[in-house]
Amino acid sequence: MDTIASTPTHCPYCALQCGMNLTPLAAGGVEVAERPDFPVNRGALCGKGRTAAAVLSPAVRLTSPLVRSAGRLVESSWAAALDLIAERLGSTREAYGADALGVFGGGGLTNEKAYALGKFARVVLGTSQIDYNGRFCMSSAAAAGTRAFGLDRGLPFPLEDIPRTGCVILVGSNLAETMPPSLRFFSELRENGGTLIVVDPRRTRTAEQADLHLAPRPGTDLALALGLLHLVVAEGRTDEEFIRERTTGWEETRAAAMAHWPEQVERITGVSVPQLREAVRLFCAPESAMVLTARGPEQQSKGTDTVGAWINLCLATGRAGRPRSGYGCLTGQGNGQGGREHGQKADQLPGYRKLDDPEARAHVAGVWGVDPDALPGPGRSAYELLDALGTDIRALLLMGSNPVVSAPRAAHVEERLRALDFLAVADVVLSETAELADVVLPVTQWAEETGTTTSLEGRVLLRRRAVAPPPGVRSDLYVLHELSARLGVEKGFPTDPEEVFEELRRASAGGPADYSGITYRRLAEETGVFWPCPESTDEVAHPGTPRLFLDGFATPDGRARFAAVTHRATAEEPDADYPLLLTTGRVVAQYQSGAQTRRVAELNAAAPGPFVELHPRLAARIGAAEGAPVTVTSRRGRATAPARITSAIRPDTVFMPFHWPGEGRANTLTNPALDPTSRMPEFKSCAVRVEVVGPPE
Ligand SMILES: Nc1nc2c(c(=O)[nH]1)N[C@H]1C(S)=C(S)[C@@H](COP(=O)(O)OP(=O)(O)OC[C@H]3O[C@@H](n4cnc5c(=O)[nH]c(N)nc54)[C@H](O)[C@@H]3O)O[C@H]1N2
Ligand SMILES: Nc1nc2c(c(=O)[nH]1)N[C@H]1C(S)=C(S)[C@@H](COP(=O)(O)OP(=O)(O)OC[C@H]3O[C@@H](n4cnc5c(=O)[nH]c(N)nc54)[C@H](O)[C@@H]3O)O[C@H]1N2
Ligand code: SF4
Ligand SMILES: [Mo]
């Protein structure tokens, strides 16, 4: 028998987009194997990637459309399910207007799907009410990056630059658990004599690798960054020539930093003045350095200003727009980067264009063959959209997210979803959100379809189809094609991903995220292409842009902009009733809302359920015992999970992972206070109290 060829492709989960080879097995199932030629992970995979094929099994996934009948979801034909969705969307629009229709997308969707979903909302439904879960992810960093540099691409350099810089400050990233294969770049940095500073309220597996670990109170990174900048100025470590030649706004920023005395910063953050001094010394001594942020400082009601303050530190010391130096954000979801570029965001058109820019509207409307005036304006942000369900928004199409578990103030969001007149969900599995739907559509996933993703490096990659989907399952592109036709738009929604990508190329041409020089053929031959990659006018193809800003920033005058930010408290500071701060995050063996990874036996064995991390002193004070249940209460509700007692966390802080529904759902507690610029909710700090659960009556 011929051996079945293996297909080189990429992991379905996080933004590292590790390369892997997939081989269908004769006995059924799919083997995941190393793919050493992909330079980012060189064959290494975390447990989620290694077991990803388990979710391809029909045993754990949806294989037939489901329609609600007499309160229950029952199997239906595709035609009947699609007819019903089109009919309900159409009648809702007739009764209440186009903005009564909502669309919610996801950063795990391929570029093709994100593009088609944004176009579907604006062209077919005519609604402005579209947003996606990326708003919950890196939107604060995106806003700050755009403000400072005129362009937002997560990392402005490839990961391979990390080992060659002198010092990295890693702020609120636990990449030893969230992107394990990337740890290699940081180990190599240290082997090369560079240093690593980790800023995290917990001594995580990542912090254990650091030369210096700063453990601030959650929500105080803005003060911390200002305190470091204060010391940089006081110690005469600014790069005056860089500030003069390549930036604007220094004077105001300098003044703001000088108002944050180290002793005052110590009081706010809990990080001691000697530690602040040591951080400045490590960061400023070498010739090059980087600051990388992730969700810790970003998922705050002041996330944009906080990231701005870290960027200020880079600019004042000349560590941006130069080789081996700069600020970067570690994007999260598989297509967290591309998903924020092509139009599923409320204020955005493809190519990272702005929906309120007349030129951008004219260009994209031209590609779409519609009147620019027919395109709706910007809509609500993700949480605001979910909050409006059942009132202003009467029907929702949801693709690629599970907000019942992952949205802030989740019990309220669940109630809003139930209040809808009509909910349609396209998913791979019957997620907690799909369980509430009127119609559920079973869709194909990564290994069963071709499409592109854009990794945290800004590297556009081709994910290839390696196996046939189970019968009964169709692609997201098929769903949008069929719904469009039923709603009277016959053309413009092809089911072939390459055809969608060809249109995306044209729509993105000339925009900030220009993909027009990228083709499926190139992606098949190269290990990805970094955007911007405009179409070449001569014989030689544009090589793509691994490193940004070396010749100037993407602002009109080519200079980076300082942000004169000052510290402010979290939206909900502890008080007598809620004396502790809750922060939330991830564990290595579960992914996001857990919809996929909770269906994998090996991962469940490694991370079977939620827990509450608390310091031994706090545990002793409330009488909590290791493994015994504790109840965490916030102004939104309560959650119960076993205590995990560890001196790795600050005594004034508790931590919960957010991967589970039910009793231990962390998001029952979280505060939907929004950042005024990015509209990012404050997932990383809210006031709570913790109590032991008494013995059963
Ligand atoms: N295993 C796994 N990997 C994942 C994911 C997953 O769900 N599971 N999700 C992917 C996605 S979408 C994302 S966005 C990334 C997220 O990747 P990370 O940002 O690394 O993940 P988190 O655990 O949310 O948060 C990181 C750290 O922030 C710390 N932190 C909390 N509050 C603060 C604060 O106020 N300041 C600072 N400095 N730190 C704070 C937490 O203690 C935590 O260790 O991971 C991606 N990779
Ligand atoms: N408390 C707290 N809450 C958080 C965070 C936190 O740190 N703390 N982090 C936030 C962050 S950074 C993020 S990114 C969000 C993520 O939270 P969610 O948006 O809920 O993310 P997932 O669990 O990845 O949900 C993706 C859903 O889409 C399905 N899916 C996968 N691939 C496809 C596809 O190709 N098509 C379709 N139609 N469906 C697909 C999956 O099965 C799953 O049900 O959570 C946020 N919530
Ligand atoms: S690190 Fe991310 S991309 Fe790599 S195998 Fe794990 S989940 Fe997949
Ligand atoms: Mo994320």
mmCIF file of N, CA, C and O and ligand atoms in Angstrom, residues 12-13 55 104-110 113 132-138 295 299 332-333 398-408 425-434 441 443-446 449 463 476 582-586 591-596 598-599 656-658 666-668 670 680 682-684, ligand 2:
data_model
loop_
_atom_site.group_PDB
_atom_site.id
_atom_site.type_symbol
_atom_site.label_atom_id
_atom_site.label_comp_id
_atom_site.label_asym_id
_atom_site.label_seq_id
_atom_site.Cartn_x
_atom_site.Cartn_y
_atom_site.Cartn_z
ATOM 1 N N PRO A 12 -3.827 24.622 15.531
ATOM 2 C CA PRO A 12 -5.086 25.387 15.557
ATOM 3 C C PRO A 12 -5.158 26.413 16.677
ATOM 4 O O PRO A 12 -6.047 27.266 16.662
ATOM 5 N N TYR A 13 -4.284 26.352 17.665
ATOM 6 C CA TYR A 13 -4.489 27.167 18.862
ATOM 7 C C TYR A 13 -3.763 28.512 18.821
ATOM 8 O O TYR A 13 -4.207 29.404 18.138
ATOM 9 N N VAL A 55 -9.543 16.622 18.633
ATOM 10 C CA VAL A 55 -10.793 17.370 18.456
ATOM 11 C C VAL A 55 -11.354 17.196 17.031
ATOM 12 O O VAL A 55 -12.448 17.645 16.723
ATOM 13 N N PHE A 104 -20.795 38.438 15.816
ATOM 14 C CA PHE A 104 -19.668 38.349 16.755
ATOM 15 C C PHE A 104 -18.685 37.321 16.205
ATOM 16 O O PHE A 104 -19.045 36.183 15.935
ATOM 17 N N GLY A 105 -17.443 37.741 16.008
ATOM 18 C CA GLY A 105 -16.438 36.864 15.407
ATOM 19 C C GLY A 105 -15.353 36.469 16.381
ATOM 20 O O GLY A 105 -15.473 36.639 17.590
ATOM 21 N N GLY A 106 -14.251 35.946 15.841
ATOM 22 C CA GLY A 106 -13.189 35.443 16.708
ATOM 23 C C GLY A 106 -11.809 35.569 16.082
ATOM 24 O O GLY A 106 -11.655 35.497 14.858
ATOM 25 N N GLY A 107 -10.821 35.735 16.950
ATOM 26 C CA GLY A 107 -9.431 35.838 16.501
ATOM 27 C C GLY A 107 -8.811 34.490 16.145
ATOM 28 O O GLY A 107 -7.649 34.427 15.770
ATOM 29 N N GLY A 108 -9.593 33.420 16.277
ATOM 30 C CA GLY A 108 -9.099 32.125 15.819
ATOM 31 C C GLY A 108 -9.482 31.870 14.373
ATOM 32 O O GLY A 108 -8.972 30.944 13.735
ATOM 33 N N LEU A 109 -10.410 32.664 13.845
ATOM 34 C CA LEU A 109 -10.841 32.493 12.456
ATOM 35 C C LEU A 109 -9.696 32.868 11.511
ATOM 36 O O LEU A 109 -8.939 33.794 11.785
ATOM 37 N N THR A 110 -9.597 32.179 10.385
ATOM 38 C CA THR A 110 -8.557 32.509 9.398
ATOM 39 C C THR A 110 -8.797 33.916 8.847
ATOM 40 O O THR A 110 -9.886 34.482 9.005
ATOM 41 N N LYS A 113 -11.859 33.956 6.645
ATOM 42 C CA LYS A 113 -13.149 33.957 7.340
ATOM 43 C C LYS A 113 -13.432 35.315 7.986
ATOM 44 O O LYS A 113 -14.554 35.810 7.932
ATOM 45 N N TYR A 132 -15.645 41.400 17.829
ATOM 46 C CA TYR A 132 -15.105 40.044 17.983
ATOM 47 C C TYR A 132 -14.303 39.934 19.271
ATOM 48 O O TYR A 132 -14.025 40.931 19.938
ATOM 49 N N ASN A 133 -13.936 38.697 19.606
ATOM 50 C CA ASN A 133 -13.291 38.458 20.904
ATOM 51 C C ASN A 133 -11.885 39.030 21.007
ATOM 52 O O ASN A 133 -11.327 39.090 22.103
ATOM 53 N N GLY A 134 -11.280 39.427 19.896
ATOM 54 C CA GLY A 134 -9.963 40.060 19.963
ATOM 55 C C GLY A 134 -9.998 41.348 20.772
ATOM 56 O O GLY A 134 -8.986 41.791 21.309
ATOM 57 N N ARG A 135 -11.171 41.923 20.890
ATOM 58 C CA ARG A 135 -11.359 43.104 21.732
ATOM 59 C C ARG A 135 -10.992 42.777 23.176
ATOM 60 O O ARG A 135 -10.571 43.647 23.926
ATOM 61 N N PHE A 136 -11.194 41.501 23.568
ATOM 62 C CA PHE A 136 -10.877 41.044 24.925
ATOM 63 C C PHE A 136 -9.409 40.671 25.055
ATOM 64 O O PHE A 136 -8.970 40.221 26.107
ATOM 65 N N CYS A 137 -8.671 40.781 23.961
ATOM 66 C CA CYS A 137 -7.349 40.166 23.932
ATOM 67 C C CYS A 137 -6.241 41.215 23.919
ATOM 68 O O CYS A 137 -5.710 41.567 24.958
ATOM 69 N N MET A 138 -5.919 41.762 22.758
ATOM 70 C CA MET A 138 -4.765 42.658 22.681
ATOM 71 C C MET A 138 -5.143 44.062 22.245
ATOM 72 O O MET A 138 -4.289 44.823 21.817
ATOM 73 N N ARG A 295 -1.130 39.952 28.320
ATOM 74 C CA ARG A 295 -2.443 40.350 28.834
ATOM 75 C C ARG A 295 -2.390 40.979 30.231
ATOM 76 O O ARG A 295 -3.303 41.719 30.596
ATOM 77 N N GLN A 299 -5.077 43.928 29.920
ATOM 78 C CA GLN A 299 -6.494 43.691 30.225
ATOM 79 C C GLN A 299 -6.879 44.468 31.476
ATOM 80 O O GLN A 299 -7.204 43.920 32.526
ATOM 81 N N GLY A 332 -2.352 36.780 21.108
ATOM 82 C CA GLY A 332 -2.748 35.533 21.751
ATOM 83 C C GLY A 332 -3.307 34.436 20.887
ATOM 84 O O GLY A 332 -2.812 33.312 20.868
ATOM 85 N N GLN A 333 -4.374 34.721 20.161
ATOM 86 C CA GLN A 333 -5.080 33.661 19.447
ATOM 87 C C GLN A 333 -4.364 33.290 18.151
ATOM 88 O O GLN A 333 -3.558 34.062 17.635
ATOM 89 N N LEU A 398 -23.030 34.213 15.567
ATOM 90 C CA LEU A 398 -21.770 34.124 16.306
ATOM 91 C C LEU A 398 -20.886 33.038 15.689
ATOM 92 O O LEU A 398 -21.338 31.930 15.453
ATOM 93 N N MET A 399 -19.650 33.395 15.451
ATOM 94 C CA MET A 399 -18.734 32.485 14.760
ATOM 95 C C MET A 399 -17.363 32.563 15.430
ATOM 96 O O MET A 399 -16.706 33.593 15.373
ATOM 97 N N GLY A 400 -16.951 31.505 16.150
ATOM 98 C CA GLY A 400 -15.585 31.455 16.652
ATOM 99 C C GLY A 400 -15.348 32.067 18.010
ATOM 100 O O GLY A 400 -14.250 32.566 18.284
ATOM 101 N N SER A 401 -16.335 32.015 18.902
ATOM 102 C CA SER A 401 -16.133 32.507 20.261
ATOM 103 C C SER A 401 -17.126 31.810 21.183
ATOM 104 O O SER A 401 -18.161 31.314 20.738
ATOM 105 N N ASN A 402 -16.804 31.810 22.484
ATOM 106 C CA ASN A 402 -17.658 31.151 23.475
ATOM 107 C C ASN A 402 -17.852 32.078 24.674
ATOM 108 O O ASN A 402 -17.385 31.811 25.780
ATOM 109 N N PRO A 403 -18.553 33.197 24.466
ATOM 110 C CA PRO A 403 -18.620 34.244 25.490
ATOM 111 C C PRO A 403 -19.283 33.823 26.798
ATOM 112 O O PRO A 403 -19.068 34.474 27.823
ATOM 113 N N VAL A 404 -20.068 32.764 26.802
ATOM 114 C CA VAL A 404 -20.682 32.322 28.069
ATOM 115 C C VAL A 404 -19.586 32.022 29.092
ATOM 116 O O VAL A 404 -19.773 32.205 30.292
ATOM 117 N N VAL A 405 -18.426 31.594 28.608
ATOM 118 C CA VAL A 405 -17.311 31.317 29.515
ATOM 119 C C VAL A 405 -16.300 32.463 29.539
ATOM 120 O O VAL A 405 -15.733 32.773 30.582
ATOM 121 N N SER A 406 -16.101 33.125 28.413
ATOM 122 C CA SER A 406 -14.944 34.015 28.287
ATOM 123 C C SER A 406 -15.240 35.505 28.438
ATOM 124 O O SER A 406 -14.320 36.299 28.566
ATOM 125 N N ALA A 407 -16.500 35.914 28.420
ATOM 126 C CA ALA A 407 -16.799 37.346 28.517
ATOM 127 C C ALA A 407 -16.803 37.785 29.977
ATOM 128 O O ALA A 407 -17.123 36.999 30.874
ATOM 129 N N PRO A 408 -16.493 39.051 30.252
ATOM 130 C CA PRO A 408 -16.549 39.528 31.630
ATOM 131 C C PRO A 408 -18.005 39.594 32.095
ATOM 132 O O PRO A 408 -18.904 39.735 31.279
ATOM 133 N N VAL A 425 -25.278 29.995 16.014
ATOM 134 C CA VAL A 425 -23.868 29.796 16.348
ATOM 135 C C VAL A 425 -23.260 28.800 15.368
ATOM 136 O O VAL A 425 -23.810 27.711 15.162
ATOM 137 N N ALA A 426 -22.132 29.173 14.763
ATOM 138 C CA ALA A 426 -21.349 28.222 13.972
ATOM 139 C C ALA A 426 -20.166 27.810 14.826
ATOM 140 O O ALA A 426 -19.413 28.665 15.298
ATOM 141 N N ASP A 427 -20.003 26.531 15.057
ATOM 142 C CA ASP A 427 -18.879 26.058 15.888
ATOM 143 C C ASP A 427 -18.516 24.647 15.473
ATOM 144 O O ASP A 427 -19.231 23.978 14.729
ATOM 145 N N VAL A 428 -17.377 24.235 16.025
ATOM 146 C CA VAL A 428 -16.863 22.899 15.788
ATOM 147 C C VAL A 428 -17.488 21.930 16.795
ATOM 148 O O VAL A 428 -17.763 20.779 16.500
ATOM 149 N N VAL A 429 -17.692 22.450 18.011
ATOM 150 C CA VAL A 429 -18.210 21.628 19.105
ATOM 151 C C VAL A 429 -19.449 22.325 19.681
ATOM 152 O O VAL A 429 -19.713 23.495 19.389
ATOM 153 N N LEU A 430 -20.190 21.596 20.515
ATOM 154 C CA LEU A 430 -21.351 22.202 21.169
ATOM 155 C C LEU A 430 -20.851 22.962 22.401
ATOM 156 O O LEU A 430 -20.837 22.453 23.517
ATOM 157 N N SER A 431 -20.411 24.203 22.170
ATOM 158 C CA SER A 431 -19.870 25.024 23.253
ATOM 159 C C SER A 431 -21.008 25.449 24.178
ATOM 160 O O SER A 431 -22.186 25.294 23.850
ATOM 161 N N GLU A 432 -20.654 26.033 25.322
ATOM 162 C CA GLU A 432 -21.669 26.520 26.267
ATOM 163 C C GLU A 432 -22.545 27.586 25.617
ATOM 164 O O GLU A 432 -23.725 27.711 25.941
ATOM 165 N N THR A 433 -21.977 28.348 24.685
ATOM 166 C CA THR A 433 -22.764 29.371 23.989
ATOM 167 C C THR A 433 -23.660 28.723 22.938
ATOM 168 O O THR A 433 -24.827 29.087 22.789
ATOM 169 N N ALA A 434 -23.114 27.727 22.227
ATOM 170 C CA ALA A 434 -23.924 27.013 21.230
ATOM 171 C C ALA A 434 -25.132 26.349 21.890
ATOM 172 O O ALA A 434 -26.206 26.264 21.297
ATOM 173 N N LEU A 441 -24.667 25.461 13.699
ATOM 174 C CA LEU A 441 -24.119 24.932 12.452
ATOM 175 C C LEU A 441 -22.760 24.284 12.713
ATOM 176 O O LEU A 441 -21.873 24.917 13.288
ATOM 177 N N VAL A 443 -19.164 23.210 11.815
ATOM 178 C CA VAL A 443 -18.238 23.658 10.766
ATOM 179 C C VAL A 443 -16.914 22.898 10.791
ATOM 180 O O VAL A 443 -16.539 22.288 11.788
ATOM 181 N N THR A 444 -16.230 22.991 9.663
ATOM 182 C CA THR A 444 -14.924 22.360 9.511
ATOM 183 C C THR A 444 -13.890 23.144 10.310
ATOM 184 O O THR A 444 -14.095 24.299 10.661
ATOM 185 N N GLN A 445 -12.747 22.520 10.586
ATOM 186 C CA GLN A 445 -11.697 23.173 11.369
ATOM 187 C C GLN A 445 -10.347 23.016 10.692
ATOM 188 O O GLN A 445 -10.207 22.304 9.699
ATOM 189 N N TRP A 446 -9.348 23.719 11.274
ATOM 190 C CA TRP A 446 -7.986 23.828 10.763
ATOM 191 C C TRP A 446 -7.533 22.726 9.812
ATOM 192 O O TRP A 446 -7.231 23.015 8.656
ATOM 193 N N GLU A 449 -9.470 22.206 6.258
ATOM 194 C CA GLU A 449 -9.718 23.285 5.308
ATOM 195 C C GLU A 449 -8.429 24.091 5.169
ATOM 196 O O GLU A 449 -7.594 24.101 6.062
ATOM 197 N N ARG A 463 -2.198 27.587 6.332
ATOM 198 C CA ARG A 463 -2.640 26.351 6.984
ATOM 199 C C ARG A 463 -3.300 25.510 5.901
ATOM 200 O O ARG A 463 -4.247 25.958 5.267
ATOM 201 N N ASP A 476 -17.162 27.511 7.346
ATOM 202 C CA ASP A 476 -17.718 28.844 7.649
ATOM 203 C C ASP A 476 -17.961 29.625 6.363
ATOM 204 O O ASP A 476 -18.934 30.388 6.267
ATOM 205 N N LEU A 582 -8.671 40.137 42.635
ATOM 206 C CA LEU A 582 -8.661 38.914 41.823
ATOM 207 C C LEU A 582 -8.010 39.228 40.494
ATOM 208 O O LEU A 582 -8.347 40.215 39.836
ATOM 209 N N THR A 583 -7.056 38.378 40.078
ATOM 210 C CA THR A 583 -6.604 38.443 38.700
ATOM 211 C C THR A 583 -6.809 37.074 38.068
ATOM 212 O O THR A 583 -6.978 36.080 38.789
ATOM 213 N N THR A 584 -6.861 37.025 36.751
ATOM 214 C CA THR A 584 -7.234 35.790 36.055
ATOM 215 C C THR A 584 -6.260 35.514 34.923
ATOM 216 O O THR A 584 -5.520 36.403 34.509
ATOM 217 N N GLY A 585 -6.264 34.296 34.429
ATOM 218 C CA GLY A 585 -5.362 33.964 33.324
ATOM 219 C C GLY A 585 -5.481 32.504 32.933
ATOM 220 O O GLY A 585 -6.574 31.936 32.995
ATOM 221 N N ARG A 586 -4.341 31.913 32.601
ATOM 222 C CA ARG A 586 -4.352 30.622 31.906
ATOM 223 C C ARG A 586 -3.470 29.561 32.547
ATOM 224 O O ARG A 586 -2.543 29.887 33.269
ATOM 225 N N TYR A 591 -7.101 25.647 26.775
ATOM 226 C CA TYR A 591 -7.088 26.777 25.856
ATOM 227 C C TYR A 591 -8.388 27.566 25.992
ATOM 228 O O TYR A 591 -9.477 27.025 25.764
ATOM 229 N N GLN A 592 -8.248 28.846 26.388
ATOM 230 C CA GLN A 592 -9.366 29.787 26.381
ATOM 231 C C GLN A 592 -10.581 29.278 27.133
ATOM 232 O O GLN A 592 -10.465 28.822 28.251
ATOM 233 N N SER A 593 -11.767 29.353 26.491
ATOM 234 C CA SER A 593 -12.989 28.911 27.158
ATOM 235 C C SER A 593 -13.002 27.401 27.345
ATOM 236 O O SER A 593 -13.942 26.865 27.923
ATOM 237 N N GLY A 594 -11.982 26.718 26.850
ATOM 238 C CA GLY A 594 -11.885 25.278 27.036
ATOM 239 C C GLY A 594 -12.779 24.472 26.112
ATOM 240 O O GLY A 594 -12.804 23.247 26.176
ATOM 241 N N ALA A 595 -13.522 25.161 25.238
ATOM 242 C CA ALA A 595 -14.483 24.455 24.377
ATOM 243 C C ALA A 595 -13.794 23.307 23.632
ATOM 244 O O ALA A 595 -14.357 22.214 23.511
ATOM 245 N N GLN A 596 -12.578 23.535 23.171
ATOM 246 C CA GLN A 596 -11.869 22.479 22.441
ATOM 247 C C GLN A 596 -11.074 21.588 23.394
ATOM 248 O O GLN A 596 -11.195 20.370 23.364
ATOM 249 N N ARG A 598 -11.133 21.038 26.639
ATOM 250 C CA ARG A 598 -11.809 20.227 27.653
ATOM 251 C C ARG A 598 -12.348 18.930 27.065
ATOM 252 O O ARG A 598 -12.848 18.067 27.772
ATOM 253 N N ARG A 599 -12.274 18.795 25.737
ATOM 254 C CA ARG A 599 -12.713 17.564 25.083
ATOM 255 C C ARG A 599 -11.562 16.600 24.801
ATOM 256 O O ARG A 599 -11.737 15.610 24.109
ATOM 257 N N MET A 656 -7.367 33.120 39.448
ATOM 258 C CA MET A 656 -8.153 31.993 38.927
ATOM 259 C C MET A 656 -7.954 31.882 37.420
ATOM 260 O O MET A 656 -7.993 32.890 36.715
ATOM 261 N N PRO A 657 -7.774 30.678 36.903
ATOM 262 C CA PRO A 657 -7.811 30.488 35.450
ATOM 263 C C PRO A 657 -9.265 30.552 34.980
ATOM 264 O O PRO A 657 -10.170 30.266 35.762
ATOM 265 N N PHE A 658 -9.460 30.923 33.703
ATOM 266 C CA PHE A 658 -10.851 31.184 33.265
ATOM 267 C C PHE A 658 -11.405 30.134 32.299
ATOM 268 O O PHE A 658 -12.398 30.371 31.629
ATOM 269 N N ALA A 666 -14.518 31.784 36.390
ATOM 270 C CA ALA A 666 -13.863 33.007 36.877
ATOM 271 C C ALA A 666 -14.614 34.252 36.397
ATOM 272 O O ALA A 666 -14.692 35.258 37.105
ATOM 273 N N ASN A 667 -15.166 34.174 35.183
ATOM 274 C CA ASN A 667 -15.785 35.373 34.623
ATOM 275 C C ASN A 667 -17.143 35.720 35.235
ATOM 276 O O ASN A 667 -17.711 36.770 34.928
ATOM 277 N N THR A 668 -17.653 34.860 36.113
ATOM 278 C CA THR A 668 -18.811 35.284 36.900
ATOM 279 C C THR A 668 -18.421 36.509 37.733
ATOM 280 O O THR A 668 -19.244 37.361 38.046
ATOM 281 N N THR A 670 -15.627 38.776 37.120
ATOM 282 C CA THR A 670 -14.825 39.868 36.547
ATOM 283 C C THR A 670 -15.653 41.108 36.243
ATOM 284 O O THR A 670 -16.859 41.055 36.033
ATOM 285 N N MET A 680 -11.360 47.683 26.130
ATOM 286 C CA MET A 680 -10.939 46.402 26.726
ATOM 287 C C MET A 680 -11.473 46.296 28.144
ATOM 288 O O MET A 680 -11.324 47.228 28.928
ATOM 289 N N GLU A 682 -11.705 44.976 32.135
ATOM 290 C CA GLU A 682 -10.676 44.821 33.165
ATOM 291 C C GLU A 682 -10.641 43.373 33.704
ATOM 292 O O GLU A 682 -10.938 43.133 34.878
ATOM 293 N N PHE A 683 -10.258 42.422 32.833
ATOM 294 C CA PHE A 683 -10.182 41.014 33.253
ATOM 295 C C PHE A 683 -9.136 40.773 34.339
ATOM 296 O O PHE A 683 -9.188 39.773 35.026
ATOM 297 N N LYS A 684 -8.144 41.665 34.436
ATOM 298 C CA LYS A 684 -6.998 41.355 35.283
ATOM 299 C C LYS A 684 -7.039 42.046 36.640
ATOM 300 O O LYS A 684 -6.076 41.926 37.384
HETATM 301 N N1 LIG B 2 -11.231 36.190 33.034
HETATM 302 C C1 LIG B 2 -10.637 36.212 31.843
HETATM 303 N N2 LIG B 2 -11.377 36.138 30.732
HETATM 304 C C2 LIG B 2 -10.798 36.183 29.529
HETATM 305 C C3 LIG B 2 -9.393 36.316 29.409
HETATM 306 C C4 LIG B 2 -8.616 36.384 30.596
HETATM 307 O O1 LIG B 2 -7.368 36.472 30.578
HETATM 308 N N3 LIG B 2 -9.283 36.337 31.794
HETATM 309 N N4 LIG B 2 -8.831 36.399 28.170
HETATM 310 C C5 LIG B 2 -9.631 36.884 27.058
HETATM 311 C C6 LIG B 2 -8.950 36.574 25.785
HETATM 312 S S1 LIG B 2 -7.348 37.168 25.631
HETATM 313 C C7 LIG B 2 -9.533 35.912 24.788
HETATM 314 S S2 LIG B 2 -8.705 35.775 23.306
HETATM 315 C C8 LIG B 2 -10.915 35.376 24.943
HETATM 316 C C9 LIG B 2 -11.129 34.080 24.228
HETATM 317 O O2 LIG B 2 -12.333 33.488 24.542
HETATM 318 P P1 LIG B 2 -13.273 32.811 23.436
HETATM 319 O O3 LIG B 2 -13.650 33.800 22.431
HETATM 320 O O4 LIG B 2 -14.415 32.155 24.101
HETATM 321 O O5 LIG B 2 -12.253 31.763 22.811
HETATM 322 P P2 LIG B 2 -12.303 30.228 22.475
HETATM 323 O O6 LIG B 2 -12.543 29.393 23.668
HETATM 324 O O7 LIG B 2 -11.074 30.002 21.690
HETATM 325 O O8 LIG B 2 -13.599 30.130 21.585
HETATM 326 C C10 LIG B 2 -13.552 29.840 20.269
HETATM 327 C C11 LIG B 2 -14.801 29.059 19.883
HETATM 328 O O9 LIG B 2 -14.816 28.922 18.476
HETATM 329 C C12 LIG B 2 -14.763 27.555 18.092
HETATM 330 N N5 LIG B 2 -13.958 27.471 16.874
HETATM 331 C C13 LIG B 2 -12.669 27.132 16.724
HETATM 332 N N6 LIG B 2 -12.303 27.225 15.431
HETATM 333 C C14 LIG B 2 -13.385 27.651 14.743
HETATM 334 C C15 LIG B 2 -13.644 27.951 13.370
HETATM 335 O O10 LIG B 2 -12.772 27.865 12.508
HETATM 336 N N7 LIG B 2 -14.890 28.382 13.069
HETATM 337 C C16 LIG B 2 -15.876 28.487 13.988
HETATM 338 N N8 LIG B 2 -17.079 28.898 13.583
HETATM 339 N N9 LIG B 2 -15.669 28.201 15.286
HETATM 340 C C17 LIG B 2 -14.440 27.804 15.653
HETATM 341 C C18 LIG B 2 -14.231 26.820 19.285
HETATM 342 O O11 LIG B 2 -14.696 25.496 19.284
HETATM 343 C C19 LIG B 2 -14.762 27.662 20.454
HETATM 344 O O12 LIG B 2 -16.056 27.270 20.825
HETATM 345 O O13 LIG B 2 -11.174 35.193 26.341
HETATM 346 C C20 LIG B 2 -11.076 36.376 27.068
HETATM 347 N N10 LIG B 2 -11.575 36.135 28.407
#
